[in-house]
Each structure stands twice: as C-alpha cells, then as structure tokens.
Amino acid sequence: MEFVKAISNVELVITDPYHAAVFSLMFGVPVIISERNDGNGKMNSRIDTLFKSAGMEKVTLEEFESLEQVEYMKDFDMDKQMVASRKMSQAFLDEAFLNN
C-alpha cells in the first residue's frame, strides 16, 4: 500500500518495474521507463504492450530530454482509454463461462 501511495503523491516516476508504470498511468503521473536488458535482448514486452494498449508513446530514460516529453501523461484518463480492452476481456470471459 505504501508503494501505491508513494506513486500517487509524486510529480514524476522513473522506473523499470511494470507495476510502477501501471500505477503511474492510473494516477496520471508522468513516467519514464528505464529499459531492462537481460543480456539476450530487452525485457520490456509488458511495458511496451501497456503503452500500446493505452495509445501512448513510451518515453525511455535513454530518450528523455525534457519534462515536456511526458507532461501529456498528467491528463491521461486510463479508464477512458481502457474501455475497449475491458469490453473485449468481459466478452471473452462471458463466452468462456457461458459455453462451459
């Protein structure tokens, strides 16, 4: 709970963990991603999918130049952006449970 509260009370998050990125977007806190690399390639598929699903451009620490790059995230409405994903998930679950 302290982790979530801390994210909700900051102006900017710089992170590599997926959950910190999710909570940042939920609270409208700009987030900069520090990409992970396991030696065999990047390990960011979940974060890439998160930003793509939300219709947002991910800003990485390596690409970051100014706060203006992430200011738009303050006005992000995750609930509005994720309506389609929720409907698709609900339809899938309804179909799975109703046909079994």
JSON list of C-alpha atoms in Angstrom, two decimals:
[
{"chain": "A", "resi": 1, "resn": "MET", "atom": "CA", "xyz": [0.00, 0.00, 0.00]},
{"chain": "A", "resi": 2, "resn": "GLU", "atom": "CA", "xyz": [2.87, 2.41, 0.76]},
{"chain": "A", "resi": 3, "resn": "PHE", "atom": "CA", "xyz": [4.25, 1.74, -2.73]},
{"chain": "A", "resi": 4, "resn": "VAL", "atom": "CA", "xyz": [0.98, 2.79, -4.38]},
{"chain": "A", "resi": 5, "resn": "LYS", "atom": "CA", "xyz": [0.56, 5.80, -2.09]},
{"chain": "A", "resi": 6, "resn": "ALA", "atom": "CA", "xyz": [4.09, 6.96, -2.87]},
{"chain": "A", "resi": 7, "resn": "ILE", "atom": "CA", "xyz": [3.43, 6.86, -6.62]},
{"chain": "A", "resi": 8, "resn": "SER", "atom": "CA", "xyz": [0.18, 8.79, -6.24]},
{"chain": "A", "resi": 9, "resn": "ASN", "atom": "CA", "xyz": [1.99, 11.64, -4.48]},
{"chain": "A", "resi": 10, "resn": "VAL", "atom": "CA", "xyz": [4.92, 12.33, -6.80]},
{"chain": "A", "resi": 11, "resn": "GLU", "atom": "CA", "xyz": [5.37, 14.53, -9.86]},
{"chain": "A", "resi": 12, "resn": "LEU", "atom": "CA", "xyz": [7.40, 12.03, -11.93]},
{"chain": "A", "resi": 13, "resn": "VAL", "atom": "CA", "xyz": [8.29, 8.33, -11.80]},
{"chain": "A", "resi": 14, "resn": "ILE", "atom": "CA", "xyz": [11.41, 6.80, -13.32]},
{"chain": "A", "resi": 15, "resn": "THR", "atom": "CA", "xyz": [11.12, 3.04, -13.24]},
{"chain": "A", "resi": 16, "resn": "ASP", "atom": "CA", "xyz": [11.73, -0.30, -14.87]},
{"chain": "A", "resi": 17, "resn": "PRO", "atom": "CA", "xyz": [9.17, -2.40, -12.98]},
{"chain": "A", "resi": 18, "resn": "TYR", "atom": "CA", "xyz": [5.90, -2.92, -14.83]},
{"chain": "A", "resi": 19, "resn": "HIS", "atom": "CA", "xyz": [3.63, -2.28, -11.84]},
{"chain": "A", "resi": 20, "resn": "ALA", "atom": "CA", "xyz": [5.15, 1.12, -11.12]},
{"chain": "A", "resi": 21, "resn": "ALA", "atom": "CA", "xyz": [4.38, 2.10, -14.73]},
{"chain": "A", "resi": 22, "resn": "VAL", "atom": "CA", "xyz": [0.78, 0.86, -14.40]},
{"chain": "A", "resi": 23, "resn": "PHE", "atom": "CA", "xyz": [0.15, 2.78, -11.19]},
{"chain": "A", "resi": 24, "resn": "SER", "atom": "CA", "xyz": [1.81, 5.89, -12.60]},
{"chain": "A", "resi": 25, "resn": "LEU", "atom": "CA", "xyz": [-0.57, 5.88, -15.56]},
{"chain": "A", "resi": 26, "resn": "MET", "atom": "CA", "xyz": [-3.55, 5.19, -13.29]},
{"chain": "A", "resi": 27, "resn": "PHE", "atom": "CA", "xyz": [-2.75, 8.25, -11.18]},
{"chain": "A", "resi": 28, "resn": "GLY", "atom": "CA", "xyz": [-1.82, 10.48, -14.12]},
{"chain": "A", "resi": 29, "resn": "VAL", "atom": "CA", "xyz": [1.80, 10.71, -13.00]},
{"chain": "A", "resi": 30, "resn": "PRO", "atom": "CA", "xyz": [4.31, 11.08, -15.84]},
{"chain": "A", "resi": 31, "resn": "VAL", "atom": "CA", "xyz": [6.57, 8.05, -16.11]},
{"chain": "A", "resi": 32, "resn": "ILE", "atom": "CA", "xyz": [9.95, 7.49, -17.74]},
{"chain": "A", "resi": 33, "resn": "ILE", "atom": "CA", "xyz": [10.96, 3.90, -18.39]},
{"chain": "A", "resi": 34, "resn": "SER", "atom": "CA", "xyz": [14.45, 2.60, -17.71]},
{"chain": "A", "resi": 35, "resn": "GLU", "atom": "CA", "xyz": [14.60, -0.37, -20.05]},
{"chain": "A", "resi": 36, "resn": "ARG", "atom": "CA", "xyz": [15.83, -3.70, -18.76]},
{"chain": "A", "resi": 37, "resn": "ASN", "atom": "CA", "xyz": [18.24, -5.87, -20.67]},
{"chain": "A", "resi": 38, "resn": "ASP", "atom": "CA", "xyz": [18.94, -9.44, -19.63]},
{"chain": "A", "resi": 39, "resn": "GLY", "atom": "CA", "xyz": [21.97, -9.77, -21.93]},
{"chain": "A", "resi": 40, "resn": "ASN", "atom": "CA", "xyz": [19.89, -11.56, -24.59]},
{"chain": "A", "resi": 41, "resn": "GLY", "atom": "CA", "xyz": [17.77, -8.59, -25.54]},
{"chain": "A", "resi": 42, "resn": "LYS", "atom": "CA", "xyz": [15.28, -6.23, -23.98]},
{"chain": "A", "resi": 43, "resn": "MET", "atom": "CA", "xyz": [12.83, -7.43, -21.32]},
{"chain": "A", "resi": 44, "resn": "ASN", "atom": "CA", "xyz": [10.12, -4.82, -21.76]},
{"chain": "A", "resi": 45, "resn": "SER", "atom": "CA", "xyz": [7.33, -6.55, -23.64]},
{"chain": "A", "resi": 46, "resn": "ARG", "atom": "CA", "xyz": [4.74, -5.98, -20.88]},
{"chain": "A", "resi": 47, "resn": "ILE", "atom": "CA", "xyz": [5.55, -2.28, -20.64]},
{"chain": "A", "resi": 48, "resn": "ASP", "atom": "CA", "xyz": [5.53, -1.96, -24.44]},
{"chain": "A", "resi": 49, "resn": "THR", "atom": "CA", "xyz": [2.10, -3.65, -24.54]},
{"chain": "A", "resi": 50, "resn": "LEU", "atom": "CA", "xyz": [0.81, -1.41, -21.73]},
{"chain": "A", "resi": 51, "resn": "PHE", "atom": "CA", "xyz": [1.71, 1.79, -23.55]},
{"chain": "A", "resi": 52, "resn": "LYS", "atom": "CA", "xyz": [0.49, 0.48, -26.90]},
{"chain": "A", "resi": 53, "resn": "SER", "atom": "CA", "xyz": [-2.85, -0.60, -25.40]},
{"chain": "A", "resi": 54, "resn": "ALA", "atom": "CA", "xyz": [-3.24, 2.82, -23.80]},
{"chain": "A", "resi": 55, "resn": "GLY", "atom": "CA", "xyz": [-2.43, 4.57, -27.08]},
{"chain": "A", "resi": 56, "resn": "MET", "atom": "CA", "xyz": [0.54, 6.31, -25.53]},
{"chain": "A", "resi": 57, "resn": "GLU", "atom": "CA", "xyz": [4.13, 6.79, -26.55]},
{"chain": "A", "resi": 58, "resn": "LYS", "atom": "CA", "xyz": [6.59, 5.32, -24.07]},
{"chain": "A", "resi": 59, "resn": "VAL", "atom": "CA", "xyz": [9.47, 7.60, -23.11]},
{"chain": "A", "resi": 60, "resn": "THR", "atom": "CA", "xyz": [12.64, 5.81, -22.10]},
{"chain": "A", "resi": 61, "resn": "LEU", "atom": "CA", "xyz": [15.39, 7.16, -19.89]},
{"chain": "A", "resi": 62, "resn": "GLU", "atom": "CA", "xyz": [17.76, 6.90, -22.84]},
{"chain": "A", "resi": 63, "resn": "GLU", "atom": "CA", "xyz": [15.41, 9.05, -24.99]},
{"chain": "A", "resi": 64, "resn": "PHE", "atom": "CA", "xyz": [14.43, 11.52, -22.27]},
{"chain": "A", "resi": 65, "resn": "GLU", "atom": "CA", "xyz": [15.44, 15.11, -22.91]},
{"chain": "A", "resi": 66, "resn": "SER", "atom": "CA", "xyz": [12.90, 17.30, -21.11]},
{"chain": "A", "resi": 67, "resn": "LEU", "atom": "CA", "xyz": [9.80, 17.14, -18.94]},
{"chain": "A", "resi": 68, "resn": "GLU", "atom": "CA", "xyz": [7.74, 18.35, -21.89]},
{"chain": "A", "resi": 69, "resn": "GLN", "atom": "CA", "xyz": [8.03, 14.83, -23.35]},
{"chain": "A", "resi": 70, "resn": "VAL", "atom": "CA", "xyz": [5.97, 13.38, -20.51]},
{"chain": "A", "resi": 71, "resn": "GLU", "atom": "CA", "xyz": [3.71, 16.28, -19.46]},
{"chain": "A", "resi": 72, "resn": "TYR", "atom": "CA", "xyz": [0.83, 14.90, -21.56]},
{"chain": "A", "resi": 73, "resn": "MET", "atom": "CA", "xyz": [0.62, 11.95, -19.17]},
{"chain": "A", "resi": 74, "resn": "LYS", "atom": "CA", "xyz": [-0.81, 14.20, -16.45]},
{"chain": "A", "resi": 75, "resn": "ASP", "atom": "CA", "xyz": [-4.04, 14.47, -18.44]},
{"chain": "A", "resi": 76, "resn": "PHE", "atom": "CA", "xyz": [-4.20, 10.79, -19.33]},
{"chain": "A", "resi": 77, "resn": "ASP", "atom": "CA", "xyz": [-7.51, 9.13, -18.45]},
{"chain": "A", "resi": 78, "resn": "MET", "atom": "CA", "xyz": [-6.70, 5.44, -18.18]},
{"chain": "A", "resi": 79, "resn": "ASP", "atom": "CA", "xyz": [-10.32, 4.49, -17.56]},
{"chain": "A", "resi": 80, "resn": "LYS", "atom": "CA", "xyz": [-11.44, 6.12, -20.79]},
{"chain": "A", "resi": 81, "resn": "GLN", "atom": "CA", "xyz": [-8.59, 4.62, -22.81]},
{"chain": "A", "resi": 82, "resn": "MET", "atom": "CA", "xyz": [-9.10, 1.13, -21.46]},
{"chain": "A", "resi": 83, "resn": "VAL", "atom": "CA", "xyz": [-12.87, 0.86, -22.05]},
{"chain": "A", "resi": 84, "resn": "ALA", "atom": "CA", "xyz": [-12.37, -1.13, -25.25]},
{"chain": "A", "resi": 85, "resn": "SER", "atom": "CA", "xyz": [-9.91, -3.51, -23.56]},
{"chain": "A", "resi": 86, "resn": "ARG", "atom": "CA", "xyz": [-12.31, -4.09, -20.69]},
{"chain": "A", "resi": 87, "resn": "LYS", "atom": "CA", "xyz": [-15.21, -4.81, -23.07]},
{"chain": "A", "resi": 88, "resn": "MET", "atom": "CA", "xyz": [-13.09, -7.28, -25.03]},
{"chain": "A", "resi": 89, "resn": "SER", "atom": "CA", "xyz": [-11.96, -9.01, -21.82]},
{"chain": "A", "resi": 90, "resn": "GLN", "atom": "CA", "xyz": [-15.52, -9.16, -20.49]},
{"chain": "A", "resi": 91, "resn": "ALA", "atom": "CA", "xyz": [-16.80, -10.65, -23.76]},
{"chain": "A", "resi": 92, "resn": "PHE", "atom": "CA", "xyz": [-14.05, -13.28, -23.65]},
{"chain": "A", "resi": 93, "resn": "LEU", "atom": "CA", "xyz": [-14.88, -14.22, -20.05]},
{"chain": "A", "resi": 94, "resn": "ASP", "atom": "CA", "xyz": [-18.63, -14.29, -20.73]},
{"chain": "A", "resi": 95, "resn": "GLU", "atom": "CA", "xyz": [-18.08, -16.59, -23.70]},
{"chain": "A", "resi": 96, "resn": "ALA", "atom": "CA", "xyz": [-15.71, -18.85, -21.77]},
{"chain": "A", "resi": 97, "resn": "PHE", "atom": "CA", "xyz": [-18.04, -19.28, -18.80]},
{"chain": "A", "resi": 98, "resn": "LEU", "atom": "CA", "xyz": [-21.31, -19.46, -20.71]},
{"chain": "A", "resi": 99, "resn": "ASN", "atom": "CA", "xyz": [-20.06, -22.16, -23.08]},
{"chain": "A", "resi": 100, "resn": "ASN", "atom": "CA", "xyz": [-18.62, -24.43, -20.38]}
]
